[in-house]
Short mmCIF file of C-alpha atoms in Angstrom, two decimals:
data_model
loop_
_atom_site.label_atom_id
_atom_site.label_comp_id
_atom_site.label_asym_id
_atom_site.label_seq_id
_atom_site.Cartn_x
_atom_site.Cartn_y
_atom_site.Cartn_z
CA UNK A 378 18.98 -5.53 24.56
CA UNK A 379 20.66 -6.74 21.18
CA UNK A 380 20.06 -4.35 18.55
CA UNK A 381 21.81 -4.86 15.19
CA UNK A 382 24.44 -1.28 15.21
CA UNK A 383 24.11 -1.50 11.43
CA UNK A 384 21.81 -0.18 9.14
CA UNK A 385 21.85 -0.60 4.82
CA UNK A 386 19.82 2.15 2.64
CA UNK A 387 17.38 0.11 1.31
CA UNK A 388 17.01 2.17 -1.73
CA UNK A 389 21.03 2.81 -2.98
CA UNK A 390 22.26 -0.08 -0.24
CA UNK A 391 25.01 2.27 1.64
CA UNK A 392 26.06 1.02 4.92
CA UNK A 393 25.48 2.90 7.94
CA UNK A 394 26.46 3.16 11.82
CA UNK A 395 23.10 3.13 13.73
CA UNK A 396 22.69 6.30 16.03
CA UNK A 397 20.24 6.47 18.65
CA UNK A 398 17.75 8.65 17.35
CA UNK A 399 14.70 10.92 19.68
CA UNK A 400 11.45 10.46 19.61
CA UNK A 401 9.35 11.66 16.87
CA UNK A 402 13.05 12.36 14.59
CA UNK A 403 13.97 9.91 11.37
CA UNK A 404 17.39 9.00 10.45
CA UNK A 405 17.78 9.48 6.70
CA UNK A 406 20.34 8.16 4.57
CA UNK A 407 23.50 10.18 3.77
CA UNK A 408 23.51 9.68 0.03
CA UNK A 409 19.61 9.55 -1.37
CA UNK A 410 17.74 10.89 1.92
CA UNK A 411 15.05 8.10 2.29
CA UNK A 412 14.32 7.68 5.37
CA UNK A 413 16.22 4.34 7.35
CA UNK A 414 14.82 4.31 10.93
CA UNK A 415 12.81 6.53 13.17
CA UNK A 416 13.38 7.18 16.61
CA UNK A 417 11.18 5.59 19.30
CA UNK A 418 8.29 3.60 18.13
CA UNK A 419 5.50 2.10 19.46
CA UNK A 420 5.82 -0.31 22.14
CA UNK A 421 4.57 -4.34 22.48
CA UNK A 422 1.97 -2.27 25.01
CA UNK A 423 0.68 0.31 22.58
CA UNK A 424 1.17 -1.99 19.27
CA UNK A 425 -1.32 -4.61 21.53
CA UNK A 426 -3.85 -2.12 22.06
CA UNK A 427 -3.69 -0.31 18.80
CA UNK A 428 -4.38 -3.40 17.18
CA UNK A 429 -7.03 -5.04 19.64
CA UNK A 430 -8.49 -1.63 19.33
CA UNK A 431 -8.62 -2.06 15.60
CA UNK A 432 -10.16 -4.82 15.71
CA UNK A 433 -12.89 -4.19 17.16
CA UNK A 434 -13.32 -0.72 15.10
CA UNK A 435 -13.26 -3.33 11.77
CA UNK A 436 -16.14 -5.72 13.14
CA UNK A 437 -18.03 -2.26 13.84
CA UNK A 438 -17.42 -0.96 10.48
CA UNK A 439 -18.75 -4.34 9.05
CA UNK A 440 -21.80 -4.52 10.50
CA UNK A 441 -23.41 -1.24 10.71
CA UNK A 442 -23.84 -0.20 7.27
CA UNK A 443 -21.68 2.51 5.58
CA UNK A 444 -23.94 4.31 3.71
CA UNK A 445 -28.05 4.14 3.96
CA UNK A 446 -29.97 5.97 1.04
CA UNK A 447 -33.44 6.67 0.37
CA UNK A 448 -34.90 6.87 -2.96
CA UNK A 449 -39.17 6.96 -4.20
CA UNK A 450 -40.12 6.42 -0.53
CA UNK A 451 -38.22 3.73 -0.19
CA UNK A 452 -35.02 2.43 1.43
CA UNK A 453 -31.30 0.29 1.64
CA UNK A 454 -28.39 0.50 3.14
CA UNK A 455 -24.95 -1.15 2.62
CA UNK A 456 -22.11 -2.66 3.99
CA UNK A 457 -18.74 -3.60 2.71
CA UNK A 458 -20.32 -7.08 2.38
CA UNK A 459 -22.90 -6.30 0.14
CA UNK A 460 -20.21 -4.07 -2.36
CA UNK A 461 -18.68 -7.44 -2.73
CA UNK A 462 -21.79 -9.07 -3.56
CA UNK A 463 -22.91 -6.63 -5.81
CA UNK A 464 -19.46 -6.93 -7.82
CA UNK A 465 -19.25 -10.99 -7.73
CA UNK A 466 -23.27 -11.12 -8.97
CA UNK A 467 -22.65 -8.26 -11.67
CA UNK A 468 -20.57 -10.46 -13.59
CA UNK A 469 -17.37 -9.08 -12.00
CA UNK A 470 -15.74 -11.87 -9.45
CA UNK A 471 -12.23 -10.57 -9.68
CA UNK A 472 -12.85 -6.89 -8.57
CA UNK A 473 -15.43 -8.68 -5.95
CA UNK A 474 -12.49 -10.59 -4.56
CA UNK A 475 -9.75 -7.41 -5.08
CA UNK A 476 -12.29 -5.22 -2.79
CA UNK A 477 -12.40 -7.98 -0.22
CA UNK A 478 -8.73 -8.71 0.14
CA UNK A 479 -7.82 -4.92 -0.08
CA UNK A 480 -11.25 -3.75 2.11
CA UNK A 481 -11.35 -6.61 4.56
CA UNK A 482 -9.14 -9.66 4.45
CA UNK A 483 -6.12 -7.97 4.04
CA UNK A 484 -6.65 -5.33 7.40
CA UNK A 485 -7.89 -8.23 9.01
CA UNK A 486 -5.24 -10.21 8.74
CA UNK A 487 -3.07 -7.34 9.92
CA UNK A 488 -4.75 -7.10 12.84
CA UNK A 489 -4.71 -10.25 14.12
CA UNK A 490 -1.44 -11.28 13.54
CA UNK A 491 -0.25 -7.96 15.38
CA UNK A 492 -2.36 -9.22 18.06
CA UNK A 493 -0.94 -12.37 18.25
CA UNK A 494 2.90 -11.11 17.92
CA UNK A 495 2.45 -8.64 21.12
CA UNK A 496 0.18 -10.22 22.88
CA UNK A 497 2.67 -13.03 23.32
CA UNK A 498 5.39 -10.80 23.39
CA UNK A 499 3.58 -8.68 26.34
CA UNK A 500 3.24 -12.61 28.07
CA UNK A 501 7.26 -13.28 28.06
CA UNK A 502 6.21 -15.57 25.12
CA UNK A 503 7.95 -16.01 21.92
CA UNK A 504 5.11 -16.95 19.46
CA UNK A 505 6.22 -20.08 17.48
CA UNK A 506 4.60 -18.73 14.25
CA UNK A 507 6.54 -15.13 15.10
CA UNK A 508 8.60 -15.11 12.05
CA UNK A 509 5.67 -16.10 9.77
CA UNK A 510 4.13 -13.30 11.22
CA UNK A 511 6.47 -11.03 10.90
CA UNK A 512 6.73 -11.32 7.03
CA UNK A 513 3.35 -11.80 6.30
CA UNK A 514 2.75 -8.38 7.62
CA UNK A 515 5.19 -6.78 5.50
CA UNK A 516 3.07 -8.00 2.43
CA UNK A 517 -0.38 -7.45 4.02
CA UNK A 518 0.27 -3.75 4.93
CA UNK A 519 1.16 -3.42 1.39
CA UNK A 520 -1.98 -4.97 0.22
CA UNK A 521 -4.25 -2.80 3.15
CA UNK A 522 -7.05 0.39 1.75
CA UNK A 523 -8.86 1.05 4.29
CA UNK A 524 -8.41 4.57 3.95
CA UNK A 525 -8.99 4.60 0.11
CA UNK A 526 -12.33 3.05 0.78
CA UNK A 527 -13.03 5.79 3.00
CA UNK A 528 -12.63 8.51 0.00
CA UNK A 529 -14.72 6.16 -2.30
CA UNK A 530 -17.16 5.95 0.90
CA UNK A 531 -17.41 9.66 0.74
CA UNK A 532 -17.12 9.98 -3.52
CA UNK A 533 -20.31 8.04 -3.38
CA UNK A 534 -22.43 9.93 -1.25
CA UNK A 535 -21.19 12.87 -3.04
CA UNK A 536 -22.34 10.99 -6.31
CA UNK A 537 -26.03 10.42 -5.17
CA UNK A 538 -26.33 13.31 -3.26
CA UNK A 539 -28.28 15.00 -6.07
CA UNK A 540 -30.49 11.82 -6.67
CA UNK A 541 -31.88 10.52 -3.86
CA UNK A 542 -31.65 11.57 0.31
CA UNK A 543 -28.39 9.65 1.26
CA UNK A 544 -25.83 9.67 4.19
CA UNK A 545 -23.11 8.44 5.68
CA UNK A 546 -23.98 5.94 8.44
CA UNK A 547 -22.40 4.51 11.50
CA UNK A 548 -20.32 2.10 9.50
CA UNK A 549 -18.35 4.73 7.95
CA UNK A 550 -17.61 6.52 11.42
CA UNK A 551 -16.06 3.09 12.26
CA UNK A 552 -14.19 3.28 9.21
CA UNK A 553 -12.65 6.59 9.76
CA UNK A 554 -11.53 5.49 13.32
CA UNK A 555 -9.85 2.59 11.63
CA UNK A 556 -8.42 4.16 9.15
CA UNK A 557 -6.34 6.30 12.22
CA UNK A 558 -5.50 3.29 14.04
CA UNK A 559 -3.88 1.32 10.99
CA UNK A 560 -2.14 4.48 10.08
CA UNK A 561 -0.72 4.55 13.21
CA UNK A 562 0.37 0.77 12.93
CA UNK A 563 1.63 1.35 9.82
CA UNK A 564 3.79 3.64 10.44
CA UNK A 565 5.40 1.94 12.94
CA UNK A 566 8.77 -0.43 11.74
CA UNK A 567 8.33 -2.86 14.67
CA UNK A 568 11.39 -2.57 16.05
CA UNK A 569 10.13 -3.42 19.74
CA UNK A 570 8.44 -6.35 18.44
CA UNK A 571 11.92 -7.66 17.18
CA UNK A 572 14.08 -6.69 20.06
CA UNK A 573 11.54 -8.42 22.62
CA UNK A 574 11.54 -11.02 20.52
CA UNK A 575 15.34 -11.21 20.28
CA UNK A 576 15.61 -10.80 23.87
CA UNK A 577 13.42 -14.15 24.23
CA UNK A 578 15.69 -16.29 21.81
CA UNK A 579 19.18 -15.72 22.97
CA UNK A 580 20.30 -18.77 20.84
CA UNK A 581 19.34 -17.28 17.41
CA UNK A 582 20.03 -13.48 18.45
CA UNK A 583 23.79 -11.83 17.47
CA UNK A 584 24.00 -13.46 14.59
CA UNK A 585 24.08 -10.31 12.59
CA UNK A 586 26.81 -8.16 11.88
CA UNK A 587 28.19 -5.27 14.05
CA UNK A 588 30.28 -2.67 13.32
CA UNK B 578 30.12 16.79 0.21
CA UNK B 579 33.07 13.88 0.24
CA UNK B 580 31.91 10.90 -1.86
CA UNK B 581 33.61 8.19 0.02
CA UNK B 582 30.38 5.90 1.02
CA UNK B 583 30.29 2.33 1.78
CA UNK B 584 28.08 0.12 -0.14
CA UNK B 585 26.71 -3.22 1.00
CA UNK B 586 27.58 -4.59 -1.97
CA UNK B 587 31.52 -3.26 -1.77
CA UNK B 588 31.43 -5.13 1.67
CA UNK B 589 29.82 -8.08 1.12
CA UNK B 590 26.90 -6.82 3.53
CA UNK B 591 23.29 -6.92 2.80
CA UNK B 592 20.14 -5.62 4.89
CA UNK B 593 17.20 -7.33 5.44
CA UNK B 594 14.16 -5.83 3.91
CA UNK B 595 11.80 -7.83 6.96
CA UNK B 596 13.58 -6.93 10.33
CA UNK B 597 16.31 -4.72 9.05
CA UNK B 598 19.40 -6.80 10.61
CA UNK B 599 22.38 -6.68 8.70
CA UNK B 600 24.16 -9.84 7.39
CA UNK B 601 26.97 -11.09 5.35
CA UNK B 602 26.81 -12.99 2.49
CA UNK B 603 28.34 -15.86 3.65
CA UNK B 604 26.08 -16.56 5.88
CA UNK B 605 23.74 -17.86 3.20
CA UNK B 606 20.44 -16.73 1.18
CA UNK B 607 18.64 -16.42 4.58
CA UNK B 608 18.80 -13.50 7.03
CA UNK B 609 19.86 -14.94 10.27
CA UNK B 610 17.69 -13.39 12.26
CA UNK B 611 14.73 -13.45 10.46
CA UNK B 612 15.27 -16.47 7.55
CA UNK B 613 13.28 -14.19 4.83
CA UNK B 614 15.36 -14.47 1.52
CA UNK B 615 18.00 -11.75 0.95
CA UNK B 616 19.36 -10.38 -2.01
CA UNK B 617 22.32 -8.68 -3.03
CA UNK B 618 19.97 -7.45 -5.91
CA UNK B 619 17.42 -8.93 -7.51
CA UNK B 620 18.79 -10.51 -10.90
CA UNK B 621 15.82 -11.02 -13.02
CA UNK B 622 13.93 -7.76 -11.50
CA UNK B 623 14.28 -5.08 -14.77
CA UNK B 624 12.23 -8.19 -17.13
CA UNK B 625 9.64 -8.97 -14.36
CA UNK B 626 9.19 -5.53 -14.18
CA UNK B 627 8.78 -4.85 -18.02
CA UNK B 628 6.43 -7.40 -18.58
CA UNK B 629 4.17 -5.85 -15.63
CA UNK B 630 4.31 -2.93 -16.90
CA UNK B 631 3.50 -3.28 -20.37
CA UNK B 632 0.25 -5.56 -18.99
CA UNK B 633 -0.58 -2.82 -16.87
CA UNK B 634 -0.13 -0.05 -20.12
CA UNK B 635 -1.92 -2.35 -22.28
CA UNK B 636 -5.31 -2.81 -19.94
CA UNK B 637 -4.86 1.01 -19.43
CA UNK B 638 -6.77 1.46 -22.68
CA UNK B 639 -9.78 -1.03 -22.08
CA UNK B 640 -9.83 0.41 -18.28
CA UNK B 641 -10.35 4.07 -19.31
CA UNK B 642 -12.26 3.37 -22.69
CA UNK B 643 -14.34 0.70 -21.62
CA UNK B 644 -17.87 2.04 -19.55
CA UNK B 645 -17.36 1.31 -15.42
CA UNK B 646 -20.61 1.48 -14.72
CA UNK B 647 -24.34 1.73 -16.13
CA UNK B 648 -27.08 3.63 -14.48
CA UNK B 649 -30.89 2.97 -15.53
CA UNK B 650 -33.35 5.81 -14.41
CA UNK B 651 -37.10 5.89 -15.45
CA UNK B 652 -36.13 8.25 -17.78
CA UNK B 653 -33.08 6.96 -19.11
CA UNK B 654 -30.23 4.68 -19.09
CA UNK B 655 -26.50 5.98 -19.15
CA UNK B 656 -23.11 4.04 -19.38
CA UNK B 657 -20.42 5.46 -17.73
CA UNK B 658 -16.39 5.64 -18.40
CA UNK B 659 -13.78 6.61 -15.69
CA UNK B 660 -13.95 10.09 -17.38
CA UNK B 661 -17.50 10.53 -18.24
CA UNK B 662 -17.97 9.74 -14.13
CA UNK B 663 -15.57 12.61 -13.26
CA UNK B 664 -17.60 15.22 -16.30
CA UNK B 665 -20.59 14.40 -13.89
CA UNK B 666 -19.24 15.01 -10.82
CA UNK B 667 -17.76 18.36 -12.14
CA UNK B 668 -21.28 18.97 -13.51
CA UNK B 669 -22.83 18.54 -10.32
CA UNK B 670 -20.63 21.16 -8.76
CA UNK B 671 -18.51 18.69 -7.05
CA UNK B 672 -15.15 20.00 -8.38
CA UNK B 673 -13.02 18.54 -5.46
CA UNK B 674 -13.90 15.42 -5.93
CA UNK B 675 -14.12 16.03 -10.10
CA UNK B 676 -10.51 16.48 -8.99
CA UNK B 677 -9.21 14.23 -6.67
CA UNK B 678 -11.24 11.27 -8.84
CA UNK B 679 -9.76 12.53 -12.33
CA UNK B 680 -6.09 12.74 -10.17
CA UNK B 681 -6.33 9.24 -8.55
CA UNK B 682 -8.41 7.55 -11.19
CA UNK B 683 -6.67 8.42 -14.51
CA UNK B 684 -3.51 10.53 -13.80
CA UNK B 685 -1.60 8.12 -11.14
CA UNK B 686 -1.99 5.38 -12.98
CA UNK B 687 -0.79 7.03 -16.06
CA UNK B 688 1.93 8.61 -13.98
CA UNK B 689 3.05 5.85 -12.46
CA UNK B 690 3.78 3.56 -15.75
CA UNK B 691 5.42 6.34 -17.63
CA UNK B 692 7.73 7.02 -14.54
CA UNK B 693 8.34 3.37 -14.19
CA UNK B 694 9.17 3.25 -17.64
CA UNK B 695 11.53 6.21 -17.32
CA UNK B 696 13.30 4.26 -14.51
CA UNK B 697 13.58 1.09 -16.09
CA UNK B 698 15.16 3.10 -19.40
CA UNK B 699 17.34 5.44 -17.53
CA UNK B 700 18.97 2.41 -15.02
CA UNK B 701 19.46 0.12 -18.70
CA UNK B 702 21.06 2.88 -20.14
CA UNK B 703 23.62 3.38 -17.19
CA UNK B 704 22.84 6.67 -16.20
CA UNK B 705 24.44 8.19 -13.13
CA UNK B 706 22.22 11.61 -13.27
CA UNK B 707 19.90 13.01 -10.55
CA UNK B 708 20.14 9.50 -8.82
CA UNK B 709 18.84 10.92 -5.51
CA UNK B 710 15.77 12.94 -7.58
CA UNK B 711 15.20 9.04 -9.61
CA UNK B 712 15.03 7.67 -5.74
CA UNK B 713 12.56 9.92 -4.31
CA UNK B 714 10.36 10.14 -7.72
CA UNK B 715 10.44 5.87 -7.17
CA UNK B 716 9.51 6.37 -2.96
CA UNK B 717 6.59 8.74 -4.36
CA UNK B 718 5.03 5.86 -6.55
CA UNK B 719 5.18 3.63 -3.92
CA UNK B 720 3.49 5.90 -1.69
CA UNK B 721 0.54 7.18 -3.81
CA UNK B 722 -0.22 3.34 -5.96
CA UNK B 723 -2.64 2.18 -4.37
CA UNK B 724 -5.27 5.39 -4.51
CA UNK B 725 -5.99 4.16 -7.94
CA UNK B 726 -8.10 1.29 -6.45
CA UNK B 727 -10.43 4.26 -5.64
CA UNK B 728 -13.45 3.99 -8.46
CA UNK B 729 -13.08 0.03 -7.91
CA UNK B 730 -14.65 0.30 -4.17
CA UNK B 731 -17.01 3.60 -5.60
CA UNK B 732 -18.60 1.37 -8.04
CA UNK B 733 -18.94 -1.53 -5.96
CA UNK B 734 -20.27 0.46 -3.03
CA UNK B 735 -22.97 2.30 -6.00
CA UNK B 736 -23.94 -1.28 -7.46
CA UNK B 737 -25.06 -1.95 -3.95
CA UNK B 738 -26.87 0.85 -2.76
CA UNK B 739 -28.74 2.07 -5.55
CA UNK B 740 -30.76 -1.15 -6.17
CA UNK B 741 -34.24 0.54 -6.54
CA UNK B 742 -36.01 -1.82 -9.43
CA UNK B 743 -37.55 0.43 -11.97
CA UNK B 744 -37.04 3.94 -10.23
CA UNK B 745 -33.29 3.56 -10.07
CA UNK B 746 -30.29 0.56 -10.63
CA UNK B 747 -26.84 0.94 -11.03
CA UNK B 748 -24.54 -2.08 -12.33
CA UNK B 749 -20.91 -2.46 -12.81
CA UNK B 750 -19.93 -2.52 -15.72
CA UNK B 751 -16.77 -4.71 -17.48
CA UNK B 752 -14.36 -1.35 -17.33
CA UNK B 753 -13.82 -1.95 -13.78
CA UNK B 754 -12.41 -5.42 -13.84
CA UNK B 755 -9.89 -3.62 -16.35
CA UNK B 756 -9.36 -1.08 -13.90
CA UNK B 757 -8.97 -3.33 -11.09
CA UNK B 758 -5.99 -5.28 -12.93
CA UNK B 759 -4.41 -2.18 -13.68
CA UNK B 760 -4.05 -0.98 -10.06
CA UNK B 761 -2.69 -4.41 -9.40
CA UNK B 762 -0.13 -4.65 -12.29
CA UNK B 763 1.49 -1.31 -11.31
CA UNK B 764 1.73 -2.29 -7.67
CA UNK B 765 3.24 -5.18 -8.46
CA UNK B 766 5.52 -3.69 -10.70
CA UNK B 767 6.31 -0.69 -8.63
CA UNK B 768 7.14 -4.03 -5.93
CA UNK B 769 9.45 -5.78 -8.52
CA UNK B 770 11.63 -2.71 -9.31
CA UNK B 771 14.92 -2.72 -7.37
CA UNK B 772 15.63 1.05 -6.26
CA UNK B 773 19.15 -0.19 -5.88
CA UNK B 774 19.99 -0.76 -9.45
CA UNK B 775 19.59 3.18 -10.05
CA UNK B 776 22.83 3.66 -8.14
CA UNK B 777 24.51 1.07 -9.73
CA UNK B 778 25.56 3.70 -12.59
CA UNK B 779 26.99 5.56 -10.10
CA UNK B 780 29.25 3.64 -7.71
CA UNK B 781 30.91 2.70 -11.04
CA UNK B 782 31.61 5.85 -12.53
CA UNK B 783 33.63 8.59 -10.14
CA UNK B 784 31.03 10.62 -8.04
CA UNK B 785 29.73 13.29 -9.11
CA UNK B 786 29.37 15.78 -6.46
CA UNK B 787 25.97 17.16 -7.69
CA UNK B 788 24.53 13.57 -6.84
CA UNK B 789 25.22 13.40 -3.47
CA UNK B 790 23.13 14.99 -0.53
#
């Protein structure tokens, strides 16, 4: 399988010779330390499931409410939509639309074009939109807070916990389960997604430089 | 530790920041394997990243200053400020969170523009010091930025569930949207900084042992 035998520190650009690496061990760079690769990552198999997984986890999270309060004898609970609403009616549209991207849109999008990338991978299929993909998850996982919207989840109820009878609902359960599974995708540089993908355009492949 | 490293630059090489493969630069702008844009480094990067940052230290003010969120009661109606928000929380006996609030809310952000700042002065001025302490303090602000988008979601996610007519309301206040743009404008500065350029000071001068390893 082609793999490219070089590697450049992406933070003080020297070159390195690619060594196999074991599981669960990083290769760091000889002159700053930050990390360059890690030994074995996830495969198209697990990335596929992680993701599908995921998925399903967000649409979960999005419809059962997060939080549900009660307050005088009476009341309400909320989901991520309704945050959004609240922001966008309150006079505040932009932090509306920065919690949607950075709550929802952005972890959806993640998802799905994972999905798409290994699930045509696992079919012997090289996606036609594979590179556009590939870079638009480099931005999205940048732009992703799930797990930051778990702490302000729990800052809340901590909040009203003096006021008025409130707890975290099944929503937030959802959340925490998603938070894992990006974390785990995350993580993960994609470098079976590449090489299966390499492996399925032998025209474009070895165009990069070996040592 | 012998000095004698490589550089992409020396060699003409460059590494793609998408899939990793490793190029040379004749063979264009594009990575071959991938097409994304490559860089030997990124030439207007130390202005882009200025100008972010002094938007972001500018809004700081307004974001911390300015009220967040108002709360009307029966008995009374408070405003509150990023700091005023922690006080309660601390008040309530809630000092972890007081804490981890105060840290992500106030402190990072504040953190991360006077570290950015010291970068951007320190790699204008040349300097070949502590290069490898300069690249981990820039891999930390990458890593902790976005917490700061933390009373954001808190006071969206109040605004919604305390909506309780006369008994109880809260409503978002201006501060936020402040607050919001902050988190954004050190992200994207934190983005438009080129980690590279703090080694540039010292492939020119002759290594300094101390900076290696």
């Amino acid at each position: 399988m082609p793999q490219p035998s070089l590697v450049i520190c992406a933070y003080c650009d020297v070159v390195h010779r690619r060594v196999e690496v074991t599981r669960r061990t990083a290769a760091c760079c000889c002159r700053c330390g930050s990390p360059l690769y890690r030994g074995a990552g996830l495969s198209v198999d697990t990335t596929l499931s992680l993701a599908l997984t995921g998925l399903v986890l967000l649409v979960l999270a999005n419809i059962y409410p997060l939080m549900s309060i009660s307050l005088a004898g009476r009341s309400n609970a909320v989901t991520l939509f309704d945050a959004v609403a609240t922001l966008q009616h309150d006079g505040l549209p932009g932090a509306g639309l920065l919690v949607a991207v950075t709550a929802l849109l952005a972890p959806v999008l993640q998802l799905l074009a994972l999905v798409y990338v290994s699930l045509a991978l696992r079919l012997q299929h090289r996606p036609r939109a594979f590179l556009a993909a590939m870079h638009a998850l480099r931005h999205l996982g940048t732009w992703s807070m799930v797990e930051v919207l778990l702490l302000g989840v729990l800052v809340a109820v901590v909040k009203l916990s003096g006021m008025a009878s409130i707890a975290p609902d099944i929503g937030t359960w959802m959340l925490g389960l998603l938070t894992m599974t990006l974390t785990l995708l995350c993580a993960d540089d994609r470098r079976s997604l590449w090489a299966a993908a390499d492996a399925l355009a032998p025209r474009d492949a070895r165009h990069w430089v070996s040592a | 530790m012998s000095a004698a490293v490589a550089t992409g630059r020396a060699l003409q090489l460059r590494g793609c920041h998408v899939c990793g493969a490793v190029s040379h630069e004749r063979q264009g702008p594009c990575c071959p394997r991938c097409r994304a844009p490559v860089s030997g480094h990124l030439a207007g990067s130390i202005g882009r990243c200025w100008a972010l940052l002094l938007a972001a230290a500018v809004l700081y003010l307004p974001a911390n200053l300015l009220p967040i969120m108002r709360t009307h009661t029966l008995f009374a109606t408070r405003q509150d400020t990023i700091f005023s928000g922690v006080a309660e929380l601390w008040r309530n006996g809630a000092w972890d969170l007081a804490l981890i609030v105060f840290v992500a809310s106030v402190l990072v952000p504040l953190v991360k523009i006077l570290s950015l700042a010291f970068l951007l002065v320190t790699v204008q001025r040349g300097s070949a010091h502590h290069a490898v302490a300069r690249t981990r303090l820039y891999r930390l602000l990458e890593f902790v930025g976005h917490w700061s988008m933390l009373d954001v979601f808190v006071v969206g996610l109040l605004g919604a569930l305390v909506q309780f007519d006369i008994f109880a309301q809260v409503t978002p206040e201006p501060g936020a949207r402040y607050f919001g743009a902050v988190v954004v404008l050190t992200m994207l500065a934190s983005r438009s900084f080129d980690p590279r350029l703090i080694w540039q000071g010292v492939a020119a001068t002759a290594t300094t042992p101390g900076d290696t390893a």
